[in-house]
Short mmCIF file of N, CA and C in Angstrom, two decimals:
data_model
loop_
_atom_site.label_atom_id
_atom_site.label_comp_id
_atom_site.label_asym_id
_atom_site.label_seq_id
_atom_site.Cartn_x
_atom_site.Cartn_y
_atom_site.Cartn_z
N MET A 109 36.43 43.90 -83.23
CA MET A 109 36.71 42.53 -83.60
C MET A 109 37.91 41.96 -82.88
N LEU A 110 38.96 42.73 -82.81
CA LEU A 110 40.18 42.22 -82.12
C LEU A 110 39.95 41.93 -80.63
N LYS A 111 39.11 42.72 -79.96
CA LYS A 111 38.81 42.43 -78.62
C LYS A 111 38.09 41.11 -78.44
N ILE A 112 37.14 40.85 -79.33
CA ILE A 112 36.49 39.52 -79.39
C ILE A 112 37.48 38.36 -79.69
N ALA A 113 38.35 38.58 -80.59
CA ALA A 113 39.35 37.65 -80.99
C ALA A 113 40.26 37.29 -79.82
N LYS A 114 40.73 38.38 -79.03
CA LYS A 114 41.60 38.09 -77.99
C LYS A 114 40.87 37.36 -76.89
N ASN A 115 39.70 37.78 -76.66
CA ASN A 115 38.83 37.06 -75.57
C ASN A 115 38.68 35.55 -75.87
N VAL A 116 38.39 35.21 -77.23
CA VAL A 116 38.29 33.80 -77.57
C VAL A 116 39.59 33.05 -77.44
N VAL A 117 40.64 33.57 -77.84
CA VAL A 117 41.94 32.92 -77.72
C VAL A 117 42.22 32.84 -76.25
N THR A 118 42.15 33.81 -75.38
CA THR A 118 42.34 33.67 -74.03
C THR A 118 41.51 32.56 -73.32
N ARG A 119 40.25 32.60 -73.64
CA ARG A 119 39.39 31.64 -72.98
C ARG A 119 39.71 30.18 -73.45
N LEU A 120 40.07 29.97 -74.71
CA LEU A 120 40.44 28.66 -75.09
C LEU A 120 41.72 28.18 -74.39
N ALA A 121 42.63 29.04 -74.21
CA ALA A 121 43.93 28.75 -73.45
C ALA A 121 43.54 28.44 -72.01
N GLN A 122 42.62 29.14 -71.38
CA GLN A 122 42.33 28.81 -69.99
C GLN A 122 41.61 27.57 -69.81
N VAL A 123 40.84 27.08 -70.78
CA VAL A 123 40.01 25.95 -70.69
C VAL A 123 40.82 24.63 -70.91
N ARG A 124 41.84 24.75 -71.83
CA ARG A 124 42.57 23.65 -72.35
C ARG A 124 43.17 22.79 -71.18
N GLN A 125 44.03 23.41 -70.46
CA GLN A 125 44.80 22.70 -69.37
C GLN A 125 43.85 21.97 -68.34
N PRO A 126 42.94 22.70 -67.78
CA PRO A 126 42.03 21.97 -66.78
C PRO A 126 41.31 20.82 -67.43
N LEU A 127 41.06 20.90 -68.73
CA LEU A 127 40.27 19.80 -69.32
C LEU A 127 41.16 18.56 -69.58
N ARG A 128 42.46 18.83 -69.90
CA ARG A 128 43.47 17.80 -70.14
C ARG A 128 43.71 17.11 -68.80
N GLU A 129 43.75 17.84 -67.70
CA GLU A 129 44.01 17.17 -66.42
C GLU A 129 42.87 16.32 -66.06
N LEU A 130 41.68 16.78 -66.14
CA LEU A 130 40.44 16.04 -65.89
C LEU A 130 40.45 14.73 -66.64
N LEU A 131 40.72 14.81 -67.86
CA LEU A 131 40.72 13.65 -68.83
C LEU A 131 41.81 12.59 -68.34
N LYS A 132 42.95 13.16 -67.91
CA LYS A 132 44.12 12.25 -67.51
C LYS A 132 43.76 11.39 -66.36
N GLN A 133 42.74 11.95 -65.48
CA GLN A 133 42.50 11.19 -64.35
C GLN A 133 41.72 9.92 -64.53
N GLN A 134 41.08 9.87 -65.70
CA GLN A 134 40.24 8.62 -66.08
C GLN A 134 41.25 7.50 -66.44
N THR A 135 40.99 6.30 -65.65
CA THR A 135 41.86 5.26 -65.90
C THR A 135 41.00 3.98 -66.07
N ARG A 136 41.40 3.11 -66.92
CA ARG A 136 40.73 1.77 -67.06
C ARG A 136 41.66 0.69 -66.50
N SER A 137 41.19 -0.31 -65.80
CA SER A 137 42.06 -1.32 -65.30
C SER A 137 41.68 -2.56 -65.97
N TYR A 138 42.66 -3.34 -66.46
CA TYR A 138 42.47 -4.70 -67.04
C TYR A 138 43.23 -5.67 -66.27
N GLY A 139 42.66 -6.14 -65.11
CA GLY A 139 43.37 -7.08 -64.29
C GLY A 139 44.56 -6.41 -63.63
N GLU A 140 45.75 -7.00 -63.89
CA GLU A 140 46.93 -6.37 -63.43
C GLU A 140 47.50 -5.26 -64.28
N PHE A 141 47.00 -5.16 -65.39
CA PHE A 141 47.54 -4.28 -66.42
C PHE A 141 46.68 -3.01 -66.43
N ASN A 142 47.29 -1.87 -65.98
CA ASN A 142 46.49 -0.64 -65.94
C ASN A 142 46.99 0.25 -67.04
N VAL A 143 46.04 0.80 -67.76
CA VAL A 143 46.26 1.72 -68.93
C VAL A 143 45.51 3.03 -68.61
N ASN A 144 46.38 4.09 -68.73
CA ASN A 144 45.75 5.40 -68.60
C ASN A 144 45.20 5.76 -69.94
N ILE A 145 43.84 5.66 -69.98
CA ILE A 145 43.17 6.04 -71.28
C ILE A 145 42.19 7.17 -70.98
N PRO A 146 42.43 8.34 -71.35
CA PRO A 146 41.46 9.41 -71.13
C PRO A 146 40.11 8.97 -71.93
N LEU A 147 39.03 9.22 -71.19
CA LEU A 147 37.67 8.89 -71.92
C LEU A 147 37.37 10.05 -72.63
N ALA A 148 36.96 9.94 -73.88
CA ALA A 148 36.49 11.02 -74.73
C ALA A 148 37.63 12.13 -74.84
N ALA A 149 38.76 11.62 -74.98
CA ALA A 149 39.92 12.76 -75.21
C ALA A 149 39.85 13.41 -76.48
N PRO A 150 39.98 14.73 -76.37
CA PRO A 150 39.93 15.42 -77.66
C PRO A 150 40.88 14.83 -78.63
N THR A 151 40.50 14.86 -79.92
CA THR A 151 41.24 14.25 -80.93
C THR A 151 42.52 15.05 -81.15
N THR A 152 42.58 16.26 -80.84
CA THR A 152 43.78 17.03 -81.06
C THR A 152 44.87 16.54 -80.07
N ASP A 153 44.49 16.00 -78.94
CA ASP A 153 45.50 15.50 -78.07
C ASP A 153 46.21 14.25 -78.51
N LEU A 154 45.62 13.51 -79.44
CA LEU A 154 46.19 12.27 -79.99
C LEU A 154 47.53 12.49 -80.62
N ASN A 155 47.68 13.75 -81.32
CA ASN A 155 48.96 13.99 -82.07
C ASN A 155 49.79 15.07 -81.48
N MET A 156 49.50 15.44 -80.31
CA MET A 156 50.13 16.65 -79.78
C MET A 156 51.61 16.42 -79.56
N GLY A 157 52.03 15.22 -79.43
CA GLY A 157 53.52 14.94 -79.11
C GLY A 157 54.27 14.80 -80.43
N ILE A 158 53.70 14.80 -81.62
CA ILE A 158 54.41 14.54 -82.79
C ILE A 158 55.24 15.76 -83.15
N PRO A 159 56.52 15.76 -83.30
CA PRO A 159 57.33 16.94 -83.59
C PRO A 159 57.07 17.34 -85.06
N PHE A 160 57.00 18.65 -85.24
CA PHE A 160 56.75 19.32 -86.59
C PHE A 160 58.05 19.73 -87.04
N LYS A 161 58.66 19.12 -88.09
CA LYS A 161 59.92 19.39 -88.49
C LYS A 161 60.01 20.49 -89.64
N GLY A 162 61.06 21.26 -89.57
CA GLY A 162 61.27 22.19 -90.62
C GLY A 162 60.64 23.50 -90.22
N ASP A 163 60.42 24.39 -91.26
CA ASP A 163 59.82 25.69 -91.17
C ASP A 163 58.37 25.78 -91.33
N LYS A 164 57.73 24.62 -91.65
CA LYS A 164 56.23 24.59 -91.94
C LYS A 164 55.57 24.83 -90.68
N ILE A 165 54.32 25.46 -90.91
CA ILE A 165 53.46 25.80 -89.74
C ILE A 165 52.06 25.32 -90.02
N LEU A 166 51.32 25.03 -88.96
CA LEU A 166 49.88 24.78 -89.15
C LEU A 166 49.14 26.03 -88.84
N VAL A 167 48.22 26.41 -89.75
CA VAL A 167 47.36 27.59 -89.66
C VAL A 167 45.97 27.19 -89.62
N THR A 168 45.29 27.45 -88.51
CA THR A 168 43.84 27.11 -88.29
C THR A 168 43.00 28.39 -88.67
N TYR A 169 42.27 28.31 -89.72
CA TYR A 169 41.41 29.40 -90.12
C TYR A 169 40.03 29.22 -89.29
N ILE A 170 39.67 30.35 -88.64
CA ILE A 170 38.45 30.23 -87.80
C ILE A 170 37.48 31.34 -88.23
N TRP A 171 36.22 31.03 -88.35
CA TRP A 171 35.21 32.05 -88.66
C TRP A 171 33.92 31.67 -88.01
N ILE A 172 33.03 32.69 -87.97
CA ILE A 172 31.65 32.49 -87.42
C ILE A 172 30.75 32.05 -88.51
N ASP A 173 30.02 31.00 -88.30
CA ASP A 173 29.09 30.41 -89.33
C ASP A 173 27.85 31.36 -89.53
N GLY A 174 26.93 30.95 -90.41
CA GLY A 174 25.79 31.68 -90.78
C GLY A 174 24.78 31.83 -89.67
N THR A 175 24.79 30.96 -88.60
CA THR A 175 23.90 31.18 -87.50
C THR A 175 24.32 32.26 -86.66
N GLY A 176 25.59 32.69 -86.73
CA GLY A 176 26.08 33.73 -85.72
C GLY A 176 26.37 33.21 -84.44
N GLU A 177 26.18 31.89 -84.18
CA GLU A 177 26.39 31.37 -82.84
C GLU A 177 27.50 30.35 -82.72
N ASN A 178 27.89 29.87 -83.87
CA ASN A 178 28.91 28.74 -83.97
C ASN A 178 30.30 29.17 -84.55
N MET A 179 31.40 28.66 -84.15
CA MET A 179 32.58 28.84 -84.82
C MET A 179 32.85 27.71 -85.66
N ARG A 180 33.52 27.94 -86.86
CA ARG A 180 33.97 26.82 -87.79
C ARG A 180 35.45 27.02 -87.93
N GLU A 181 36.12 25.93 -88.29
CA GLU A 181 37.50 26.02 -88.47
C GLU A 181 38.06 24.99 -89.44
N LYS A 182 39.09 25.26 -90.06
CA LYS A 182 39.81 24.23 -90.94
C LYS A 182 41.30 24.60 -90.93
N THR A 183 42.13 23.62 -91.02
CA THR A 183 43.62 23.85 -90.89
C THR A 183 44.25 23.47 -92.11
N ARG A 184 45.30 24.24 -92.40
CA ARG A 184 46.17 24.02 -93.67
C ARG A 184 47.65 24.15 -93.08
N THR A 185 48.51 23.54 -93.96
CA THR A 185 49.93 23.75 -93.73
C THR A 185 50.56 24.68 -94.67
N LEU A 186 51.36 25.66 -94.05
CA LEU A 186 52.02 26.52 -94.87
C LEU A 186 53.54 26.41 -94.82
N ASP A 187 54.27 26.76 -95.85
CA ASP A 187 55.71 26.57 -95.81
C ASP A 187 56.44 27.43 -94.83
N LYS A 188 55.86 28.69 -94.60
CA LYS A 188 56.54 29.52 -93.67
C LYS A 188 55.45 30.49 -93.12
N ASP A 189 55.75 31.24 -92.09
CA ASP A 189 54.88 32.14 -91.44
C ASP A 189 54.86 33.46 -92.32
N PRO A 190 53.68 33.72 -92.97
CA PRO A 190 53.58 34.96 -93.75
C PRO A 190 53.65 36.28 -92.92
N GLY A 191 53.47 36.23 -91.62
CA GLY A 191 53.52 37.37 -90.83
C GLY A 191 52.15 38.06 -90.70
N ALA A 192 51.94 39.20 -91.32
CA ALA A 192 50.71 39.92 -91.05
C ALA A 192 49.46 39.21 -91.75
N PRO A 193 48.21 39.37 -91.11
CA PRO A 193 47.13 38.65 -91.70
C PRO A 193 46.86 38.86 -93.18
N GLU A 194 47.08 40.01 -93.70
CA GLU A 194 46.93 40.22 -95.15
C GLU A 194 47.80 39.38 -96.08
N ASN A 195 48.89 38.88 -95.49
CA ASN A 195 49.79 38.05 -96.21
C ASN A 195 49.48 36.62 -96.30
N TYR A 196 48.51 36.14 -95.40
CA TYR A 196 48.08 34.78 -95.43
C TYR A 196 47.13 34.61 -96.63
N PRO A 197 47.26 33.35 -97.23
CA PRO A 197 46.45 33.10 -98.44
C PRO A 197 44.90 33.00 -98.03
N ARG A 198 44.09 33.50 -98.92
CA ARG A 198 42.62 33.30 -98.69
C ARG A 198 42.29 31.87 -99.07
N TRP A 199 41.17 31.39 -98.43
CA TRP A 199 40.73 30.00 -98.56
C TRP A 199 39.32 29.94 -98.77
N SER A 200 38.87 29.08 -99.59
CA SER A 200 37.45 28.99 -99.91
C SER A 200 36.78 27.67 -99.28
N PHE A 201 35.33 27.76 -99.16
CA PHE A 201 34.65 26.70 -98.64
C PHE A 201 33.30 26.77 -99.15
N ASP A 202 32.46 25.63 -99.00
CA ASP A 202 31.10 25.65 -99.44
C ASP A 202 30.10 26.19 -98.32
N GLY A 203 29.61 27.37 -98.61
CA GLY A 203 28.84 28.02 -97.59
C GLY A 203 27.41 27.35 -97.32
N SER A 204 27.02 26.52 -98.19
CA SER A 204 25.72 25.86 -97.93
C SER A 204 25.78 24.95 -96.58
N SER A 205 26.95 24.36 -96.37
CA SER A 205 27.02 23.53 -95.17
C SER A 205 27.18 24.27 -93.90
N THR A 206 27.31 25.65 -94.00
CA THR A 206 27.61 26.44 -92.77
C THR A 206 26.49 27.51 -92.66
N TYR A 207 25.45 27.38 -93.39
CA TYR A 207 24.16 28.21 -93.35
C TYR A 207 24.69 29.66 -93.84
N GLN A 208 25.57 29.75 -94.73
CA GLN A 208 26.00 31.06 -95.22
C GLN A 208 25.62 31.17 -96.72
N ALA A 209 24.95 30.22 -97.32
CA ALA A 209 24.43 30.43 -98.68
C ALA A 209 23.06 29.77 -98.73
N PHE A 210 22.17 30.34 -99.48
CA PHE A 210 20.90 29.77 -99.68
C PHE A 210 20.77 28.88 -100.79
N LYS A 211 19.86 27.98 -100.85
CA LYS A 211 19.71 26.97 -101.90
C LYS A 211 19.41 27.73 -103.33
N GLY A 212 20.23 27.35 -104.26
CA GLY A 212 20.13 27.95 -105.57
C GLY A 212 21.14 29.09 -105.74
N GLU A 213 21.83 29.60 -104.66
CA GLU A 213 22.86 30.61 -104.76
C GLU A 213 24.13 29.92 -105.06
N ASP A 214 25.09 30.82 -105.43
CA ASP A 214 26.38 30.33 -105.58
C ASP A 214 26.97 30.20 -104.18
N SER A 215 27.23 29.03 -103.82
CA SER A 215 27.59 28.72 -102.40
C SER A 215 29.03 28.81 -102.02
N ASP A 216 29.88 29.14 -103.03
CA ASP A 216 31.41 29.48 -102.79
C ASP A 216 31.47 30.57 -101.84
N MET A 217 32.27 30.37 -100.72
CA MET A 217 32.61 31.50 -99.81
C MET A 217 34.14 31.57 -99.71
N ILE A 218 34.65 32.79 -99.45
CA ILE A 218 36.04 32.92 -99.30
C ILE A 218 36.41 33.40 -97.82
N LEU A 219 37.38 32.76 -97.21
CA LEU A 219 37.91 33.27 -95.96
C LEU A 219 38.97 34.27 -96.16
N LYS A 220 38.74 35.55 -95.61
CA LYS A 220 39.74 36.60 -95.74
C LYS A 220 40.39 36.82 -94.36
N PRO A 221 41.57 36.48 -94.20
CA PRO A 221 42.30 36.65 -92.90
C PRO A 221 42.10 38.03 -92.34
N ALA A 222 41.81 38.16 -91.06
CA ALA A 222 41.61 39.40 -90.35
C ALA A 222 42.51 39.64 -89.21
N ALA A 223 42.85 38.59 -88.49
CA ALA A 223 43.71 38.74 -87.24
C ALA A 223 44.48 37.38 -87.09
N VAL A 224 45.61 37.46 -86.61
CA VAL A 224 46.49 36.23 -86.41
C VAL A 224 46.94 36.19 -84.96
N TYR A 225 46.96 34.99 -84.38
CA TYR A 225 47.42 34.81 -82.99
C TYR A 225 48.17 33.48 -82.83
N PRO A 226 49.13 33.39 -81.92
CA PRO A 226 49.81 32.14 -81.66
C PRO A 226 48.85 31.05 -81.27
N ASP A 227 49.01 29.88 -81.80
CA ASP A 227 48.02 28.75 -81.47
C ASP A 227 48.35 28.13 -80.12
N PRO A 228 47.49 28.29 -79.04
CA PRO A 228 47.77 27.78 -77.72
C PRO A 228 47.54 26.21 -77.72
N PHE A 229 46.99 25.60 -78.75
CA PHE A 229 46.82 24.20 -78.72
C PHE A 229 47.98 23.38 -79.31
N PHE A 230 48.48 23.89 -80.50
CA PHE A 230 49.57 23.09 -81.03
C PHE A 230 50.93 23.75 -80.70
N GLY A 231 50.84 24.97 -80.19
CA GLY A 231 52.10 25.64 -79.72
C GLY A 231 53.04 25.93 -80.79
N GLY A 232 54.30 26.04 -80.46
CA GLY A 232 55.37 26.34 -81.55
C GLY A 232 55.13 27.58 -82.28
N ASN A 233 55.27 27.58 -83.54
CA ASN A 233 55.13 28.71 -84.39
C ASN A 233 53.71 28.65 -85.12
N HIS A 234 52.87 27.59 -84.72
CA HIS A 234 51.55 27.46 -85.35
C HIS A 234 50.63 28.65 -85.01
N LYS A 235 49.69 28.84 -85.89
CA LYS A 235 48.89 30.11 -85.77
C LYS A 235 47.37 29.77 -85.80
N LEU A 236 46.60 30.72 -85.13
CA LEU A 236 45.10 30.74 -85.24
C LEU A 236 44.86 32.07 -86.06
N LEU A 237 44.06 31.81 -87.14
CA LEU A 237 43.77 32.97 -88.08
C LEU A 237 42.36 33.20 -87.96
N LEU A 238 41.84 34.39 -87.41
CA LEU A 238 40.47 34.65 -87.43
C LEU A 238 40.11 35.39 -88.84
N CYS A 239 38.95 34.89 -89.39
CA CYS A 239 38.77 35.42 -90.77
C CYS A 239 37.25 36.04 -90.93
N GLU A 240 37.19 36.90 -91.88
CA GLU A 240 35.98 37.39 -92.32
C GLU A 240 35.46 36.48 -93.45
N VAL A 241 34.21 36.45 -93.72
CA VAL A 241 33.76 35.52 -94.75
C VAL A 241 33.15 36.51 -95.89
N LEU A 242 33.58 36.27 -97.06
CA LEU A 242 33.19 36.97 -98.26
C LEU A 242 32.48 35.95 -99.21
N ASP A 243 31.56 36.51 -99.98
CA ASP A 243 30.75 35.57 -100.97
C ASP A 243 31.68 35.45 -102.21
N ALA A 244 31.10 34.73 -103.24
CA ALA A 244 31.95 34.36 -104.37
C ALA A 244 32.29 35.62 -105.22
N HIS A 245 31.57 36.71 -104.97
CA HIS A 245 32.02 37.99 -105.63
C HIS A 245 32.83 38.87 -104.76
N GLU A 246 33.40 38.34 -103.74
CA GLU A 246 34.22 38.93 -102.76
C GLU A 246 33.63 40.16 -102.00
N LYS A 247 32.37 40.07 -101.79
CA LYS A 247 31.59 41.11 -101.00
C LYS A 247 31.34 40.42 -99.57
N PRO A 248 31.40 41.19 -98.65
CA PRO A 248 31.20 40.64 -97.27
C PRO A 248 29.86 39.90 -97.08
N SER A 249 29.85 38.73 -96.62
CA SER A 249 28.65 37.96 -96.42
C SER A 249 27.83 38.54 -95.26
N SER A 250 26.58 38.90 -95.57
CA SER A 250 25.81 39.59 -94.63
C SER A 250 25.57 38.69 -93.38
N LYS A 251 25.61 37.34 -93.72
CA LYS A 251 25.34 36.37 -92.55
C LYS A 251 26.57 36.12 -91.74
N ALA A 252 27.77 36.67 -92.16
CA ALA A 252 28.99 36.25 -91.50
C ALA A 252 29.71 37.36 -90.85
N ASP A 253 29.07 38.53 -90.73
CA ASP A 253 29.84 39.79 -90.21
C ASP A 253 30.05 39.53 -88.71
N PHE A 254 31.06 40.07 -88.21
CA PHE A 254 31.46 39.95 -86.89
C PHE A 254 30.54 40.81 -86.13
#
């Protein structure tokens, strides 16, 4: 699992800069007034320059959905860096929207932190947190195993 996680983080970091450079090349001209507006710029780039004050960090929880083909994520703010993955708080979500719960089942799922990496997108002390998915009874989701 750690090898897969490292490959994902490495690949994301490799793709980010060339994509940003390509998007910066897109320019719209309005008469004499030129504005550099990246077309279809990733929404994360809109707030990249905003300073993050204090000791708070952004932690992006990442997991594989029920199809086994897509990654899902959601981000939360923590007061400080907890350090090891087991010290990060667990987080819940509705598994029916990610194909991890069947109709009529208890669709609550729990994200259990498994590995933590520096966030190459937000930089600073922000983190990417790779997670395992547990069902409402805290048993591994058979549809979400790595």
